[in-house]
Amino acid sequence: MKKIRSKFLTAVVLIIGIAVMFPVTNAFASTSGSTPVNVAHRGASGQAPENTLAAFDKAIEFNADYFELDVQMTKDGKLILMHDTTVDRTTDGTGAIKDLTFEEIRRLDAGSWFDQSFAGETVPTLGEALDRYKGKIGILIELKNPELYPGIEQKVADELLKRNMGTTDNSDIIVQSFNWESIKQFHEILPSVSTGVLISNAQTIEGKITNEQLTSFQTYADYANPNKGLLDQDTVDRIHQHKLKTWPYTVTDREWAVRLTEWGVDGIITDYPILINMPASATTIKTLVERFEGKELSSTEAHSLKVHLTAVTQYEEKGLHEKVIKHMNGFNTLLNQQKENGLISDRAFNVLLDEATFLIGKW
């Protein structure tokens, strides 16, 4: 009995020693397998014109947890939502945002470039987005090119304070930027609002996010949000060890969504929220087809694709591997035929083909 007790005490001491030498990681530790926060990039921008109310509405419809938007400032000091520094790509106008008044920008069509069904969509203000979506969905605000707009940090803070969105800790509002000095400034103005640093390849040290950078970030930010290509398991772990969360950008295919989730990222910024909140399956692909239908492909072509997918769903339920693969290969053949004949948009073709290829590999 004494020998058993002695062995037990020895084991306890050994376990305690290991715990001291290798302590449990903090609360931000990687949680491989958990579902990341689903962030719709510029709204659900894969299926609606980016940075418009239509895209933000679809982010809610598609069950995203947050949507991301880009804030810039007009010639007369209004905060509007647009990614580029000019209006050329996403409207029917031309010119730099900083050289145009709000009324000039407001008259532009911000939807037709994406699809004619969105004709007449206007460029929204930050205030309109905050008023429309406050309490309905989280909002990730990017200060876009703040170096072009002196004082934009204070103006964004004022918009939040005006709506009582900055007086206490607001977990549903996050402000981020590639301009780290701008985020430092915003944090000093409104420390109760969570902040994040965006990280591009050019901002790394020889392609790596260093511990020195992470140590600096944690003094004024809560999130380190890099280009997805900058991440690996070690980098995700180091971000968490510095008590930061990470929401990488921008995911447009299932393979990256799965990889990042396995590494334990806290959120994923994506053009297609469905990649995060629905598993790879024929049912998911069918949902994507339905969302593209009428805009990116005709109802006739969508019906042909859905016939294949309905059969695959039945084979999936029965675990018939060979039939799943055979019919998904047929689906891909049909997709390619539609592409060759100009019956499907490049955007829809690429997304559906990626999903179908991933599903075939899964089986």
Coordinates of C-alpha atoms in Angstrom, one line a residue:
M1 CA 0.0 0.0 0.0
K2 CA 2.8 2.4 0.9
K3 CA 4.5 1.6 -2.5
I4 CA 1.3 2.4 -4.4
R5 CA 0.9 5.7 -2.4
S6 CA 4.6 6.5 -3.1
K7 CA 4.2 5.9 -6.8
F8 CA 1.0 8.1 -6.9
L9 CA 2.7 11.0 -5.1
T10 CA 5.6 10.7 -7.5
A11 CA 3.2 10.9 -10.5
V12 CA 1.4 14.0 -9.0
V13 CA 4.7 15.8 -8.5
L14 CA 5.7 15.0 -12.1
I15 CA 2.4 16.3 -13.5
I16 CA 2.8 19.5 -11.4
G17 CA 6.3 20.0 -12.7
I18 CA 5.2 19.6 -16.3
A19 CA 2.4 22.2 -15.7
V20 CA 4.9 24.7 -14.3
M21 CA 7.3 24.2 -17.2
F22 CA 4.6 24.2 -19.9
P23 CA 1.7 26.4 -18.7
V24 CA -1.7 26.3 -20.3
T25 CA -2.0 28.9 -23.0
N26 CA -4.2 32.0 -22.5
A27 CA -7.9 32.4 -23.3
F28 CA -7.1 33.5 -26.8
A29 CA -5.3 30.2 -27.6
S30 CA -6.0 28.4 -30.9
T31 CA -9.1 26.3 -30.9
S32 CA -8.8 24.1 -33.9
G33 CA -12.1 22.9 -35.1
S34 CA -14.2 25.7 -33.7
T35 CA -16.3 27.8 -36.1
P36 CA -14.6 31.2 -36.8
V37 CA -16.5 34.4 -36.7
N38 CA -18.0 34.9 -40.2
V39 CA -17.2 38.3 -41.6
A40 CA -18.8 39.3 -44.9
H41 CA -16.1 41.3 -46.9
R42 CA -17.5 44.7 -48.0
G43 CA -20.8 43.0 -47.3
A44 CA -21.6 39.8 -49.1
S45 CA -19.6 41.2 -52.0
G46 CA -19.4 38.0 -54.0
Q47 CA -23.1 38.3 -54.7
A48 CA -23.9 42.0 -54.4
P49 CA -22.1 45.3 -55.2
E50 CA -19.5 45.9 -52.5
N51 CA -19.9 48.5 -49.8
T52 CA -23.6 49.1 -50.6
L53 CA -26.7 48.6 -48.5
A54 CA -27.6 45.7 -50.8
A55 CA -24.4 43.9 -49.9
F56 CA -24.9 44.5 -46.2
D57 CA -28.5 43.3 -46.4
K58 CA -27.3 40.1 -48.0
A59 CA -24.7 39.7 -45.2
I60 CA -27.6 39.5 -42.8
E61 CA -29.6 37.3 -45.1
F62 CA -26.6 34.9 -45.5
N63 CA -26.2 34.7 -41.7
A64 CA -22.8 36.4 -41.4
D65 CA -21.8 37.5 -37.9
Y66 CA -20.2 40.8 -39.1
F67 CA -19.8 42.7 -42.3
E68 CA -16.7 44.7 -43.2
L69 CA -16.9 48.2 -44.8
D70 CA -14.4 50.8 -46.0
V71 CA -14.6 54.4 -44.9
Q72 CA -13.2 57.4 -46.9
M73 CA -13.9 61.1 -46.8
T74 CA -15.3 63.4 -49.5
K75 CA -14.1 66.9 -50.4
D76 CA -16.7 68.4 -48.1
G77 CA -15.9 66.1 -45.2
K78 CA -18.6 63.4 -45.4
L79 CA -17.8 59.8 -44.6
I80 CA -18.7 57.5 -47.4
L81 CA -18.3 53.8 -48.0
M82 CA -16.0 52.8 -50.9
H83 CA -12.9 50.7 -51.2
D84 CA -10.9 52.4 -54.0
T85 CA -9.6 56.0 -53.7
T86 CA -11.5 56.8 -56.9
V87 CA -15.1 56.2 -57.9
D88 CA -14.1 54.8 -61.3
R89 CA -14.3 51.0 -60.7
T90 CA -17.6 50.7 -58.7
T91 CA -19.7 53.5 -60.1
D92 CA -20.5 55.2 -63.4
G93 CA -18.5 58.2 -62.5
T94 CA -14.8 59.2 -62.4
G95 CA -12.5 61.0 -60.1
A96 CA -10.9 60.8 -56.7
I97 CA -13.1 60.7 -53.6
K98 CA -11.2 63.5 -51.9
D99 CA -11.9 65.8 -54.9
L100 CA -15.6 65.1 -55.1
T101 CA -18.4 66.4 -52.9
F102 CA -20.9 64.1 -51.2
E103 CA -23.7 65.2 -53.5
E104 CA -21.6 64.5 -56.6
I105 CA -20.9 61.0 -55.4
R106 CA -24.4 60.4 -54.2
R107 CA -25.8 60.9 -57.7
L108 CA -23.6 58.0 -59.1
D109 CA -24.9 54.5 -59.8
A110 CA -23.0 52.1 -57.6
G111 CA -24.7 48.9 -58.6
S112 CA -24.8 48.4 -62.4
W113 CA -21.1 47.6 -62.6
F114 CA -21.9 44.4 -60.7
D115 CA -25.1 43.5 -62.3
Q116 CA -28.0 45.4 -63.9
S117 CA -30.4 44.1 -61.2
F118 CA -28.6 46.4 -58.8
A119 CA -28.9 49.5 -61.0
G120 CA -29.6 52.7 -59.0
E121 CA -27.8 51.5 -55.9
T122 CA -26.2 54.5 -54.3
V123 CA -23.0 55.1 -52.3
P124 CA -24.0 55.0 -48.6
T125 CA -22.6 57.1 -45.7
L126 CA -21.1 55.5 -42.6
G127 CA -23.9 57.1 -40.6
E128 CA -26.5 55.4 -42.7
A129 CA -24.9 52.0 -42.3
L130 CA -24.6 52.5 -38.5
D131 CA -28.2 53.5 -38.2
R132 CA -29.6 50.7 -40.4
Y133 CA -27.6 47.9 -38.9
K134 CA -26.9 48.9 -35.2
G135 CA -27.8 45.9 -33.0
K136 CA -28.5 43.6 -36.0
I137 CA -25.0 42.5 -37.0
G138 CA -21.4 43.3 -36.0
I139 CA -19.7 46.0 -38.1
L140 CA -15.9 45.9 -38.9
I141 CA -15.0 49.4 -40.0
E142 CA -11.8 49.9 -42.1
L143 CA -10.3 53.3 -42.2
K144 CA -9.2 53.3 -45.8
N145 CA -6.2 55.4 -46.8
P146 CA -6.6 57.6 -43.7
E147 CA -3.4 59.4 -44.6
L148 CA -5.4 61.1 -47.4
Y149 CA -8.0 62.4 -44.9
P150 CA -6.6 64.3 -41.9
G151 CA -9.0 64.0 -39.0
I152 CA -10.9 61.0 -40.2
E153 CA -10.2 59.1 -37.0
Q154 CA -12.0 61.8 -34.9
K155 CA -14.9 61.9 -37.5
V156 CA -15.5 58.2 -37.3
A157 CA -15.3 58.3 -33.5
D158 CA -17.9 61.1 -33.5
E159 CA -20.3 59.1 -35.6
L160 CA -20.0 56.2 -33.1
L161 CA -20.4 58.5 -30.1
K162 CA -23.4 60.2 -31.7
R163 CA -25.2 56.8 -31.7
N164 CA -23.9 55.8 -28.2
M165 CA -21.7 53.2 -29.8
G166 CA -18.5 54.2 -28.2
T167 CA -19.2 55.0 -24.6
T168 CA -18.8 51.4 -23.4
D169 CA -17.0 48.3 -24.7
N170 CA -18.7 47.5 -28.0
S171 CA -17.9 44.0 -29.1
D172 CA -20.0 44.4 -32.2
I173 CA -18.0 47.4 -33.5
I174 CA -14.3 47.0 -34.5
V175 CA -12.2 49.6 -36.3
Q176 CA -9.1 48.5 -38.3
S177 CA -6.7 49.9 -40.8
F178 CA -3.5 49.1 -42.7
N179 CA -2.2 52.4 -41.4
W180 CA -1.1 51.4 -37.9
E181 CA -0.5 55.0 -36.7
S182 CA -4.1 55.8 -37.6
I183 CA -5.3 52.9 -35.4
K184 CA -3.0 54.1 -32.6
Q185 CA -4.7 57.5 -32.9
F186 CA -8.2 56.1 -33.0
H187 CA -7.5 54.0 -29.9
E188 CA -6.4 57.1 -28.0
I189 CA -9.6 58.9 -29.1
L190 CA -12.0 56.1 -28.3
P191 CA -10.3 53.3 -26.3
S192 CA -13.6 51.5 -25.5
V193 CA -13.9 50.4 -29.1
S194 CA -12.0 47.4 -30.2
T195 CA -9.3 48.0 -32.8
G196 CA -7.4 45.9 -35.3
V197 CA -4.3 46.2 -37.5
L198 CA -4.5 44.9 -41.0
I199 CA -1.2 43.4 -42.3
S200 CA -0.1 43.2 -45.9
N201 CA 2.8 41.3 -47.3
A202 CA 4.7 44.6 -47.7
Q203 CA 4.4 45.3 -44.0
T204 CA 6.1 42.1 -42.8
I205 CA 9.8 41.4 -42.2
E206 CA 10.9 39.1 -45.0
G207 CA 7.4 37.7 -45.3
K208 CA 6.9 37.1 -41.5
I209 CA 4.9 38.8 -38.8
T210 CA 7.5 39.2 -36.1
N211 CA 7.1 38.9 -32.3
E212 CA 8.3 42.5 -32.0
Q213 CA 5.4 43.6 -34.2
L214 CA 2.9 41.6 -32.3
T215 CA 4.2 43.0 -29.0
S216 CA 3.8 46.5 -30.4
F217 CA 0.3 45.8 -31.7
Q218 CA -1.0 44.5 -28.3
T219 CA -0.4 48.0 -26.8
Y220 CA -3.2 49.6 -28.9
A221 CA -5.0 46.8 -30.8
D222 CA -7.1 43.7 -30.1
Y223 CA -6.8 42.1 -33.5
A224 CA -4.0 41.3 -35.9
N225 CA -5.7 40.7 -39.3
P226 CA -3.2 39.7 -42.0
N227 CA -3.5 38.6 -45.6
K228 CA -4.4 34.9 -45.3
G229 CA -1.2 33.9 -47.1
L230 CA 0.9 35.2 -44.2
L231 CA -0.5 32.7 -41.8
D232 CA 0.5 29.2 -40.8
Q233 CA 0.0 27.3 -37.6
D234 CA 3.0 28.8 -35.9
T235 CA 1.9 32.4 -36.7
V236 CA -1.6 31.9 -35.5
D237 CA -0.3 30.5 -32.3
R238 CA 2.1 33.4 -31.8
I239 CA -0.7 35.9 -32.4
H240 CA -2.8 34.2 -29.7
Q241 CA 0.2 34.0 -27.3
H242 CA 0.3 37.8 -27.6
K243 CA -3.3 38.0 -26.5
L244 CA -4.5 39.1 -29.9
K245 CA -7.2 37.6 -32.1
T246 CA -6.9 37.1 -35.8
W247 CA -9.4 37.5 -38.7
P248 CA -7.4 37.0 -41.9
Y249 CA -8.6 38.3 -45.3
T250 CA -9.9 37.6 -48.0
V251 CA -11.2 34.0 -48.4
T252 CA -13.1 33.1 -51.6
D253 CA -12.7 29.3 -51.7
R254 CA -13.4 26.3 -49.4
E255 CA -9.8 25.1 -49.3
W256 CA -8.6 28.2 -47.5
A257 CA -11.7 28.3 -45.2
V258 CA -10.9 24.8 -44.0
R259 CA -7.2 25.4 -43.6
L260 CA -7.7 28.6 -41.6
T261 CA -10.3 26.9 -39.4
E262 CA -7.9 24.0 -38.7
W263 CA -5.2 26.5 -37.6
G264 CA -7.7 28.0 -35.1
V265 CA -8.2 31.5 -36.5
D266 CA -10.8 33.5 -34.6
G267 CA -12.6 34.8 -37.7
I268 CA -12.5 34.7 -41.5
I269 CA -13.1 37.7 -43.8
T270 CA -14.8 36.3 -46.9
D271 CA -16.7 37.4 -50.0
Y272 CA -18.9 34.3 -49.5
P273 CA -20.3 33.8 -46.0
I274 CA -21.7 30.4 -47.1
L275 CA -18.1 29.0 -47.0
I276 CA -18.0 29.5 -43.3
N277 CA -21.5 28.7 -42.1
M278 CA -22.3 25.8 -44.4
P279 CA -20.3 22.6 -44.9
A280 CA -19.0 21.4 -48.2
S281 CA -21.9 19.4 -49.8
A282 CA -24.1 19.3 -52.8
T283 CA -26.8 21.2 -50.8
T284 CA -24.4 24.0 -50.2
I285 CA -23.4 24.2 -53.9
K286 CA -27.1 24.2 -54.8
T287 CA -27.7 27.2 -52.5
L288 CA -24.8 29.0 -54.2
V289 CA -26.4 28.2 -57.6
E290 CA -29.7 29.7 -56.4
R291 CA -27.9 32.8 -55.2
F292 CA -26.3 33.3 -58.6
E293 CA -29.5 32.5 -60.5
G294 CA -31.0 35.4 -62.5
K295 CA -27.8 37.4 -62.3
E296 CA -24.8 35.3 -63.0
L297 CA -26.6 32.6 -65.0
S298 CA -30.0 32.1 -66.4
S299 CA -32.8 30.1 -64.7
T300 CA -32.5 27.4 -67.4
E301 CA -28.8 26.9 -66.8
A302 CA -29.3 27.0 -63.1
H303 CA -31.9 24.3 -63.4
S304 CA -29.5 22.0 -65.3
L305 CA -26.9 22.4 -62.5
K306 CA -29.5 21.8 -59.7
V307 CA -30.6 18.5 -61.3
H308 CA -27.1 17.1 -60.9
L309 CA -26.9 18.5 -57.3
T310 CA -30.2 17.0 -56.3
A311 CA -29.0 13.5 -57.3
V312 CA -25.7 14.0 -55.6
T313 CA -27.5 15.0 -52.3
Q314 CA -29.3 11.6 -52.4
Y315 CA -26.0 9.7 -53.0
E316 CA -24.3 11.6 -50.2
E317 CA -27.0 10.6 -47.8
K318 CA -26.5 7.0 -48.8
G319 CA -22.7 7.2 -48.7
L320 CA -22.4 6.1 -52.3
H321 CA -18.9 7.5 -53.0
E322 CA -18.5 6.5 -56.6
K323 CA -21.9 8.0 -57.6
V324 CA -21.2 11.2 -55.8
I325 CA -17.9 11.6 -57.7
K326 CA -19.3 10.5 -61.0
H327 CA -22.2 13.1 -60.8
M328 CA -20.0 15.9 -59.5
N329 CA -17.6 15.3 -62.5
G330 CA -20.7 15.6 -64.7
F331 CA -21.6 18.8 -62.9
N332 CA -18.1 20.2 -63.6
T333 CA -18.4 19.2 -67.3
L334 CA -21.7 21.1 -67.5
L335 CA -20.1 24.1 -65.8
N336 CA -17.3 24.1 -68.3
Q337 CA -19.8 23.9 -71.2
Q338 CA -21.7 26.9 -69.8
K339 CA -18.5 28.8 -69.4
E340 CA -17.4 28.1 -73.0
N341 CA -20.8 29.2 -74.3
G342 CA -20.8 32.4 -72.2
L343 CA -23.8 31.3 -70.2
I344 CA -22.3 31.9 -66.7
S345 CA -20.2 34.7 -65.3
D346 CA -16.6 34.2 -64.5
R347 CA -17.3 34.9 -60.9
A348 CA -20.0 32.3 -60.5
F349 CA -18.0 29.7 -62.6
N350 CA -14.9 30.0 -60.4
V351 CA -16.7 29.8 -57.1
L352 CA -18.9 26.8 -58.2
L353 CA -16.0 25.0 -59.8
D354 CA -13.8 25.4 -56.6
E355 CA -16.6 24.1 -54.4
A356 CA -17.3 21.2 -56.7
T357 CA -13.7 20.2 -56.9
F358 CA -13.3 20.4 -53.2
L359 CA -16.4 18.2 -52.7
I360 CA -15.0 15.6 -55.1
G361 CA -11.7 15.6 -53.2
K362 CA -13.6 15.2 -49.9
W363 CA -15.3 12.0 -51.2

